CSV table of C-alpha atoms and ligand atoms in Angstrom, one decimal:
chain,number,residue,atom,x,y,z
A,1,MET,CA,10.4,-12.8,18.0
A,2,ILE,CA,8.0,-13.9,16.6
A,3,LEU,CA,5.9,-16.3,17.7
A,4,ILE,CA,3.1,-17.8,15.3
A,5,LEU,CA,0.5,-20.0,16.7
A,6,ALA,CA,-1.4,-22.3,15.7
A,7,PRO,CA,-4.3,-20.9,13.1
A,8,ASP,CA,-7.9,-19.5,14.3
A,9,THR,CA,-6.3,-20.1,18.2
A,10,ASN,CA,-8.8,-18.1,20.0
A,11,ALA,CA,-7.6,-15.3,22.7
A,12,LYS,CA,-10.4,-16.4,25.2
A,13,ASP,CA,-9.1,-20.0,24.8
A,14,PRO,CA,-7.9,-21.1,28.8
A,15,ILE,CA,-4.8,-22.8,26.1
A,16,PHE,CA,-3.6,-19.2,26.0
A,17,ARG,CA,-4.4,-18.1,29.2
A,18,THR,CA,-1.0,-20.8,30.3
A,19,LEU,CA,0.8,-19.4,27.7
A,20,THR,CA,1.1,-15.5,28.5
A,21,ASN,CA,1.0,-17.0,32.1
A,22,GLN,CA,4.3,-18.6,30.5
A,23,LEU,CA,5.5,-15.5,28.4
A,24,ASP,CA,4.9,-13.0,31.9
A,25,LEU,CA,7.5,-15.1,33.9
A,26,LEU,CA,10.2,-14.5,31.2
A,27,PRO,CA,12.9,-11.8,32.9
A,28,ASN,CA,13.0,-8.5,30.7
A,29,ILE,CA,10.3,-9.6,27.8
A,30,GLN,CA,7.7,-7.7,26.7
A,31,TYR,CA,4.5,-9.5,24.4
A,32,ARG,CA,2.1,-7.6,21.8
A,33,VAL,CA,-0.6,-9.7,20.4
A,34,HIS,CA,-1.1,-9.5,16.5
A,35,GLU,CA,-3.9,-10.9,15.0
A,36,VAL,CA,-4.3,-10.9,11.0
A,37,GLN,CA,-7.4,-11.9,9.5
A,38,GLY,CA,-7.0,-14.1,6.3
A,39,SER,CA,-8.8,-14.9,3.6
A,40,LEU,CA,-8.9,-18.4,5.2
A,41,GLN,CA,-7.9,-18.4,8.9
A,42,ARG,CA,-7.0,-16.1,11.3
A,43,LEU,CA,-3.4,-15.8,12.0
A,44,THR,CA,-2.3,-14.6,16.3
A,45,GLU,CA,1.4,-13.2,16.0
A,46,ILE,CA,3.0,-12.3,20.0
A,47,TYR,CA,6.1,-10.2,18.7
A,48,LEU,CA,8.5,-10.3,21.9
A,49,ILE,CA,10.4,-7.6,22.4
A,50,GLY,CA,13.3,-6.9,24.9
A,51,ASP,CA,16.2,-9.2,26.0
A,52,THR,CA,14.7,-12.0,23.3
A,53,ALA,CA,19.2,-13.1,22.3
A,54,LYS,CA,18.9,-15.4,25.3
A,55,LEU,CA,15.6,-17.2,24.2
A,56,LEU,CA,16.3,-20.4,23.0
A,57,THR,CA,14.6,-21.3,19.5
A,58,GLU,CA,13.5,-25.3,20.8
A,59,GLU,CA,12.3,-24.2,24.4
A,60,MET,CA,9.6,-21.1,22.6
A,61,GLU,CA,8.6,-23.5,20.2
A,62,ASN,CA,7.0,-25.8,22.7
A,63,MET,CA,5.1,-23.7,24.0
A,64,PRO,CA,1.8,-23.9,24.4
A,65,LEU,CA,-0.5,-23.2,20.8
A,66,VAL,CA,3.7,-22.6,19.4
A,67,GLU,CA,3.4,-23.8,16.0
A,68,ARG,CA,6.6,-21.9,14.9
A,69,VAL,CA,9.3,-19.5,15.6
A,70,VAL,CA,10.5,-16.4,13.6
A,71,ARG,CA,13.7,-14.9,14.9
A,72,ILE,CA,13.8,-10.8,13.4
A,73,SER,CA,16.5,-8.5,12.6
A,74,ASP,CA,15.5,-5.0,15.0
A,75,GLU,CA,14.8,-3.7,11.4
A,76,TYR,CA,10.4,-3.9,9.8
A,77,ARG,CA,9.1,-6.4,12.4
A,78,VAL,CA,5.7,-7.0,11.5
A,79,LEU,CA,6.2,-5.9,7.7
A,80,GLY,CA,10.3,-7.4,7.0
A,81,ARG,CA,10.8,-10.5,5.5
A,82,HIS,CA,13.2,-12.1,8.0
A,83,LYS,CA,15.1,-15.2,7.0
A,84,ASP,CA,12.6,-18.7,7.5
A,85,ASP,CA,10.2,-16.7,6.8
A,86,LYS,CA,7.4,-17.6,5.1
A,87,ARG,CA,4.5,-15.6,6.0
A,88,ALA,CA,2.3,-14.8,3.2
A,89,SER,CA,2.7,-11.1,1.8
A,90,GLU,CA,-1.2,-11.5,1.0
A,91,PHE,CA,-4.0,-9.7,2.3
A,92,GLN,CA,-7.3,-8.9,0.3
A,93,TYR,CA,-10.1,-6.1,0.6
A,94,ASN,CA,-13.8,-6.1,-0.9
A,95,GLY,CA,-13.6,-8.5,-3.0
A,96,VAL,CA,-9.3,-7.1,-4.3
A,97,THR,CA,-6.6,-9.3,-3.6
A,98,PHE,CA,-3.2,-7.2,-2.7
A,99,SER,CA,0.0,-9.2,-2.7
A,100,GLN,CA,4.1,-9.4,-4.1
A,101,ASP,CA,3.0,-11.3,-6.6
A,102,ASN,CA,0.0,-9.7,-8.7
A,103,LEU,CA,-0.7,-6.6,-10.2
A,104,ASN,CA,-3.4,-4.1,-9.7
A,105,ILE,CA,-4.1,-1.1,-11.4
A,106,PHE,CA,-5.4,2.3,-10.3
A,107,ALA,CA,-6.3,4.7,-12.5
A,108,GLY,CA,-8.8,7.7,-11.5
A,109,LEU,CA,-8.7,11.6,-11.4
A,110,CYS,CA,-5.6,13.0,-8.9
A,111,ALA,CA,-8.3,15.7,-7.7
A,112,VAL,CA,-12.2,15.1,-7.5
A,113,ASP,CA,-13.8,18.2,-8.8
A,114,SER,CA,-17.1,17.3,-10.7
A,115,PRO,CA,-19.6,15.3,-10.9
A,116,PRO,CA,-19.4,14.8,-14.6
A,117,HIS,CA,-16.0,14.1,-15.1
A,118,VAL,CA,-15.9,11.7,-11.9
A,119,GLU,CA,-19.1,9.9,-13.3
A,120,LEU,CA,-16.9,9.7,-17.2
A,121,MET,CA,-13.5,8.2,-15.3
A,122,MET,CA,-15.5,5.4,-13.4
A,123,GLN,CA,-17.6,5.2,-17.2
A,124,ALA,CA,-14.0,4.4,-19.1
A,125,LEU,CA,-13.0,2.6,-15.8
A,126,GLN,CA,-15.5,-0.4,-16.0
A,127,LYS,CA,-16.1,-0.6,-19.8
A,128,ASN,CA,-11.8,-1.4,-19.7
A,129,GLY,CA,-12.6,-4.0,-16.9
A,130,GLN,CA,-11.7,-1.8,-14.1
A,131,VAL,CA,-12.5,-2.1,-10.8
A,132,CYS,CA,-10.4,0.2,-8.7
A,133,THR,CA,-9.4,4.0,-8.5
A,134,ARG,CA,-7.8,6.8,-7.1
A,135,MET,CA,-9.8,9.9,-6.6
A,136,GLY,CA,-8.6,12.6,-4.2
A,137,ALA,CA,-10.8,14.5,-2.3
A,138,TYR,CA,-8.2,16.2,0.7
A,139,LYS,CA,-5.1,17.3,-1.1
A,140,PRO,CA,-2.0,18.7,0.5
A,141,ARG,CA,-0.9,21.8,-1.7
A,142,THR,CA,2.2,23.3,-2.2
A,143,SER,CA,1.1,26.6,-2.1
A,144,PRO,CA,-2.0,27.9,0.4
A,145,TYR,CA,-3.9,29.5,-2.3
A,146,SER,CA,-4.7,26.2,-4.4
A,147,PHE,CA,-7.1,24.1,-4.9
A,148,GLN,CA,-7.3,22.4,-1.8
A,149,GLY,CA,-10.0,19.7,-3.0
A,150,HIS,CA,-13.3,19.8,-1.6
A,151,GLY,CA,-12.9,17.5,1.3
A,152,LYS,CA,-15.7,15.8,3.2
A,153,SER,CA,-18.2,17.5,1.4
A,154,CYS,CA,-17.8,15.7,-2.4
A,155,LEU,CA,-17.4,11.9,-0.8
A,156,PRO,CA,-21.8,11.1,-0.9
A,157,TRP,CA,-21.3,11.7,-4.3
A,158,VAL,CA,-18.2,10.3,-5.5
A,159,PHE,CA,-18.9,6.9,-3.5
A,160,ASP,CA,-22.5,6.8,-5.7
A,161,LEU,CA,-20.6,6.4,-8.7
A,162,ALA,CA,-17.9,3.9,-7.5
A,163,GLY,CA,-21.2,2.0,-7.2
A,164,LYS,CA,-22.8,2.5,-9.9
A,165,TYR,CA,-19.7,1.3,-12.2
A,166,GLY,CA,-19.0,-1.3,-9.7
A,167,ILE,CA,-15.9,0.3,-8.2
A,168,LYS,CA,-14.4,-2.0,-5.3
A,169,VAL,CA,-11.7,-0.2,-3.8
A,170,ILE,CA,-10.5,4.1,-3.6
A,171,ALA,CA,-7.3,5.4,-3.3
A,172,MET,CA,-8.5,8.3,-1.3
A,173,GLU,CA,-4.7,10.6,0.3
A,174,ILE,CA,-5.8,12.0,4.3
A,175,THR,CA,-3.7,14.4,5.7
A,176,HIS,CA,-5.2,14.3,8.6
A,177,ASP,CA,-7.1,11.8,11.6
A,178,SER,CA,-10.8,13.4,11.4
A,179,HIS,CA,-10.9,12.4,7.5
A,180,ILE,CA,-10.4,8.4,8.1
A,181,ASP,CA,-14.1,9.7,10.3
A,182,GLU,CA,-15.5,11.2,7.6
A,183,ILE,CA,-14.6,8.5,4.7
A,184,SER,CA,-16.5,6.1,7.5
A,185,GLU,CA,-19.4,8.4,8.2
A,186,ALA,CA,-19.5,8.7,4.2
A,187,LEU,CA,-19.6,4.8,3.5
A,188,GLU,CA,-21.9,4.1,6.0
A,189,LYS,CA,-24.2,7.2,5.2
A,190,THR,CA,-24.3,5.5,1.7
A,191,GLY,CA,-24.5,2.2,2.1
A,192,GLN,CA,-20.9,1.4,1.4
A,193,PRO,CA,-21.4,1.4,-2.0
A,194,THR,CA,-17.0,1.3,-2.3
A,195,GLY,CA,-13.9,0.4,-0.7
A,196,VAL,CA,-11.6,3.1,0.1
A,197,MET,CA,-7.9,2.8,0.5
A,198,LEU,CA,-6.1,5.4,2.4
A,199,GLN,CA,-3.3,6.7,0.9
A,200,ILE,CA,-0.6,8.8,3.0
A,201,GLY,CA,1.3,11.4,1.0
A,202,THR,CA,5.0,12.0,0.4
A,203,ARG,CA,5.0,15.1,2.8
A,204,ASN,CA,2.9,12.7,5.3
A,205,THR,CA,5.0,9.8,5.5
A,206,GLN,CA,6.9,10.8,8.3
A,207,ASN,CA,3.4,12.3,9.9
A,208,PHE,CA,4.3,10.0,12.6
A,209,GLU,CA,0.8,11.0,14.7
A,210,LEU,CA,-0.7,10.7,11.9
A,211,LEU,CA,0.4,7.3,11.0
A,212,LYS,CA,-0.7,6.0,14.6
A,213,THR,CA,-3.8,7.0,13.6
A,214,VAL,CA,-3.8,5.4,11.0
A,215,GLY,CA,-1.9,2.2,11.9
A,216,ARG,CA,-4.5,1.6,14.9
A,217,GLN,CA,-7.2,1.5,12.0
A,218,LYS,CA,-8.4,-1.8,10.9
A,219,VAL,CA,-11.0,-1.2,8.2
A,220,PHE,CA,-8.9,0.5,5.5
A,221,PRO,CA,-6.0,-1.2,3.7
A,222,ILE,CA,-3.0,1.2,3.8
A,223,LEU,CA,-1.4,3.4,0.6
A,224,LEU,CA,1.8,5.1,2.0
A,225,LYS,CA,4.3,6.9,-0.5
A,226,ARG,CA,8.5,7.0,0.2
A,227,GLY,CA,9.1,10.4,1.2
A,228,PHE,CA,10.5,12.5,-1.0
A,229,GLY,CA,13.2,13.6,0.9
A,230,ILE,CA,14.7,10.8,3.2
A,231,THR,CA,16.2,7.5,2.9
A,232,LEU,CA,14.6,4.4,2.4
A,233,GLU,CA,15.0,3.2,5.3
A,234,GLU,CA,13.1,6.0,7.3
A,235,SER,CA,10.4,5.5,4.5
A,236,LEU,CA,10.0,1.7,5.4
A,237,ASN,CA,10.8,2.2,9.1
A,238,ALA,CA,7.0,4.6,8.7
A,239,ALA,CA,5.6,2.1,7.1
A,240,GLU,CA,6.1,-0.1,10.0
A,241,TYR,CA,4.8,2.8,12.3
A,242,LEU,CA,1.8,1.8,11.0
A,243,ALA,CA,2.2,-2.3,11.1
A,244,SER,CA,3.4,-2.0,14.9
A,245,GLU,CA,0.1,-0.4,15.7
A,246,GLY,CA,-1.9,-3.0,14.2
A,247,ASN,CA,-2.6,-2.7,10.8
A,248,SER,CA,0.0,-4.7,8.3
A,249,HIS,CA,-2.4,-4.4,5.2
A,250,VAL,CA,0.3,-2.1,3.7
A,251,ILE,CA,1.0,-0.9,0.5
A,252,PHE,CA,4.5,0.8,-0.4
A,253,ALA,CA,4.1,3.2,-2.5
A,254,LEU,CA,7.4,4.6,-5.2
A,255,ARG,CA,7.1,8.2,-6.2
A,256,GLY,CA,10.0,9.0,-6.8
A,257,MET,CA,12.8,11.3,-4.9
A,258,LYS,CA,13.1,15.4,-5.0
A,259,THR,CA,15.7,16.5,-6.5
A,260,ASN,CA,17.2,18.7,-9.4
A,261,MET,CA,19.5,15.4,-10.8
A,262,GLY,CA,16.1,13.9,-11.7
A,263,ASP,CA,15.2,17.0,-14.8
A,264,PRO,CA,13.9,16.4,-16.9
A,265,HIS,CA,11.3,14.5,-14.5
A,266,ARG,CA,9.3,16.1,-12.1
A,267,ASN,CA,10.9,14.2,-9.8
A,268,PHE,CA,13.8,11.3,-9.8
A,269,VAL,CA,12.2,8.3,-10.7
A,270,ASP,CA,12.8,5.6,-7.9
A,271,PHE,CA,10.9,2.0,-9.7
A,272,SER,CA,15.0,0.3,-10.0
A,273,HIS,CA,14.1,-0.3,-6.2
A,274,VAL,CA,11.0,-2.0,-6.4
A,275,PRO,CA,12.4,-5.5,-6.1
A,276,SER,CA,14.6,-4.8,-3.4
A,277,ILE,CA,11.6,-3.5,-1.2
A,278,LYS,CA,10.3,-7.0,-1.8
A,279,ARG,CA,13.8,-8.2,-0.8
A,280,LEU,CA,13.2,-6.0,2.4
A,281,THR,CA,9.7,-5.9,3.5
A,282,ARG,CA,6.6,-8.2,2.6
A,283,MET,CA,4.6,-5.3,0.9
A,284,PRO,CA,3.4,-5.4,-2.2
A,285,VAL,CA,4.7,-2.0,-4.5
A,286,CYS,CA,3.1,0.7,-6.0
A,287,ILE,CA,4.8,2.7,-8.5
A,288,ASP,CA,3.2,6.0,-9.1
A,289,PRO,CA,4.6,7.1,-12.4
A,290,SER,CA,2.6,9.9,-12.6
A,291,HIS,CA,4.1,11.9,-10.0
A,292,SER,CA,7.4,10.9,-10.5
A,293,VAL,CA,7.7,11.8,-14.1
A,294,GLY,CA,4.6,15.0,-13.9
A,295,THR,CA,4.6,15.5,-17.6
A,296,ARG,CA,3.9,13.7,-21.3
A,297,ALA,CA,6.6,14.3,-22.5
A,298,ALA,CA,7.2,11.5,-25.2
A,299,SER,CA,10.8,10.1,-26.4
A,300,PRO,CA,11.4,9.5,-30.4
A,301,ASP,CA,10.0,6.1,-30.3
A,302,GLY,CA,6.8,7.8,-29.9
A,303,ILE,CA,5.8,6.0,-25.9
A,304,MET,CA,5.7,9.2,-23.3
A,305,ASP,CA,7.7,9.2,-21.0
A,306,LEU,CA,5.2,8.4,-18.3
A,307,CYS,CA,4.5,5.0,-20.5
A,308,HIS,CA,8.0,3.6,-20.1
A,309,VAL,CA,8.7,4.8,-16.4
A,310,THR,CA,5.3,2.9,-16.2
A,311,ALA,CA,7.2,-0.4,-18.3
A,312,GLN,CA,10.1,0.1,-16.2
A,313,GLY,CA,8.6,-0.9,-12.6
A,314,VAL,CA,6.0,-3.0,-13.9
A,315,ILE,CA,8.8,-5.4,-15.5
A,316,ALA,CA,10.9,-5.3,-12.4
A,317,GLY,CA,8.1,-6.6,-10.3
A,318,ALA,CA,5.2,-3.9,-9.6
A,319,ASN,CA,2.5,-4.8,-7.9
A,320,MET,CA,0.5,-1.5,-8.6
A,321,VAL,CA,-0.3,1.5,-10.7
A,322,LEU,CA,-1.5,4.8,-9.4
A,323,VAL,CA,-1.8,6.9,-11.9
A,324,ASP,CA,-3.4,10.1,-13.0
A,325,PHE,CA,-5.7,10.4,-15.6
A,326,HIS,CA,-8.6,13.3,-17.0
A,327,PRO,CA,-11.0,13.1,-19.0
A,328,VAL,CA,-10.2,16.9,-19.9
A,329,PRO,CA,-6.9,18.0,-18.0
A,330,SER,CA,-7.2,21.4,-19.1
A,331,GLN,CA,-9.9,21.9,-16.9
A,332,ALA,CA,-8.2,19.4,-14.9
A,333,LEU,CA,-8.0,21.4,-10.7
A,334,VAL,CA,-4.7,19.9,-10.3
A,335,ASP,CA,-1.5,17.8,-11.8
A,336,GLY,CA,-3.6,18.6,-15.4
A,337,PRO,CA,-0.2,18.7,-17.6
A,338,GLN,CA,0.3,14.9,-16.7
A,339,ALA,CA,-3.0,13.3,-16.9
A,340,LEU,CA,-3.2,10.1,-19.3
A,341,LEU,CA,-6.7,11.1,-21.4
A,342,LEU,CA,-9.6,8.5,-21.2
A,343,GLU,CA,-9.3,7.5,-24.5
A,344,GLU,CA,-5.8,5.9,-23.8
A,345,LEU,CA,-6.6,4.2,-21.2
A,346,PRO,CA,-6.5,1.0,-22.9
A,347,TYR,CA,-3.8,1.2,-25.3
A,348,PHE,CA,-2.1,2.0,-21.3
A,349,LEU,CA,-3.6,-1.3,-20.1
A,350,GLU,CA,-1.8,-3.1,-23.3
A,351,ASP,CA,1.5,-1.5,-22.6
A,352,ILE,CA,1.2,-2.5,-19.1
A,353,ALA,CA,-0.2,-6.2,-19.7
A,354,ILE,CA,3.2,-6.7,-22.1
A,355,ALA,CA,5.7,-5.2,-19.3
A,356,ARG,CA,3.3,-7.8,-16.9
A,357,GLU,CA,3.9,-11.2,-19.3
A,358,ALA,CA,7.9,-10.0,-19.3
A,359,TYR,CA,8.6,-10.1,-16.2
A,360,GLU,CA,5.9,-13.3,-15.9
A,361,LYS,CA,8.6,-14.3,-18.6
A,362,ARG,CA,11.6,-13.3,-16.2
A,363,VAL,CA,10.2,-15.4,-13.1
A,364,LYS,CA,10.1,-18.7,-15.3
A,365,LEU,CA,13.3,-18.3,-16.7
A,366,ILE,CA,15.3,-17.8,-13.4
A,367,GLY,CA,13.4,-20.8,-11.9
A,368,ASP,CA,14.1,-22.4,-14.8
A,369,TYR,CA,18.1,-22.0,-14.6
A,370,GLN,CA,18.3,-22.7,-10.9
A,371,LYS,CA,16.7,-25.9,-11.8
A,372,SER,CA,19.0,-27.0,-14.8
B,401,PEP,C1,-1.2,12.1,-5.3
B,401,PEP,O1,-1.0,10.7,-5.3
B,401,PEP,O2,-2.1,12.7,-5.6
B,401,PEP,C2,0.1,12.7,-4.2
B,401,PEP,C3,-0.2,14.0,-3.7
B,401,PEP,O3,1.2,12.0,-4.7
B,401,PEP,P1,2.3,12.4,-3.6
B,401,PEP,O4,2.6,12.6,-2.1
B,401,PEP,O5,3.4,11.0,-4.1
B,401,PEP,O6,2.8,14.0,-4.4
B,402,MN,MN1,-1.5,15.2,-8.3
């Protein structure tokens, strides 16, 4: 059960103490206070755990400061979409809005390699009106002999360049909790020229200790990749680990599933699950066509599979696209064969805009149909 308190409730207020005193008296009930800072107000939610079935909704609604009571199913307590649960799915970070109703594109390098390549990428993004990107500094690799990413040494110049080209959010994978401190220190040293979204890769979806540490910090939003060999329920529970530790600014990314049935793609594309995740949870949903498809192969209509699946995800309501680009794919240190070219960026953005417009028309169509 969730108690939603009056907006801008202050935990130091004596009435808040009256409320917690009453909660302390409830038998077999533990509670946890969550504060969510929205763009206009601070929302306080109290999660009651334990013998909540015996609690009467009306009685709880009469407690001081309580504005609304939401009964929740056991699953996905914080991030789930519950019956009569009208809490917003939206959050802002460094001037960019993330929600289940809009779309952000994160085109960039799979792995940071050289300053000229990063600069060319960011120049192209700025030229095309983009304020988000992806830049991998810490790369989890299948082989210990493969390039592992430049790590913390590249952070200062990557952040400086981001500031120079107006980049507001960089999706950057971390594979160890020490990377959060390294990123925070580099941002501090360079004067906070940009923002970072911490990415948890598919190999770490169930790294519970990492999830707990990342969930405990509230500075950076989090992009969680679906685990490539576990059930959707297990991956959504991984997202809930982040939120249960306090950070509910979580975006859930589909990146394809590991199975030979995915042939001819690197992974079996799972973008048909975009609407399912929006139904089950309030998280914005990201699609990663690059790691799903893994090649630049095109069909006889001339359109690359990578662009086809992007359009399929966007027409189903995806809220973010994470995609690999590279100025010279043959020189990329990681995943060159799946990278789009900088000169393809305007085409790619236009193709997405077509799919997004079609999605918006579909939403309007069902709305009109239901009213008629
Ligand atoms: C990536 O986005 O660079 C990446 C390694 O993705 P995934 O964790 O989905 O394989
Ligand atoms: Mn990659």
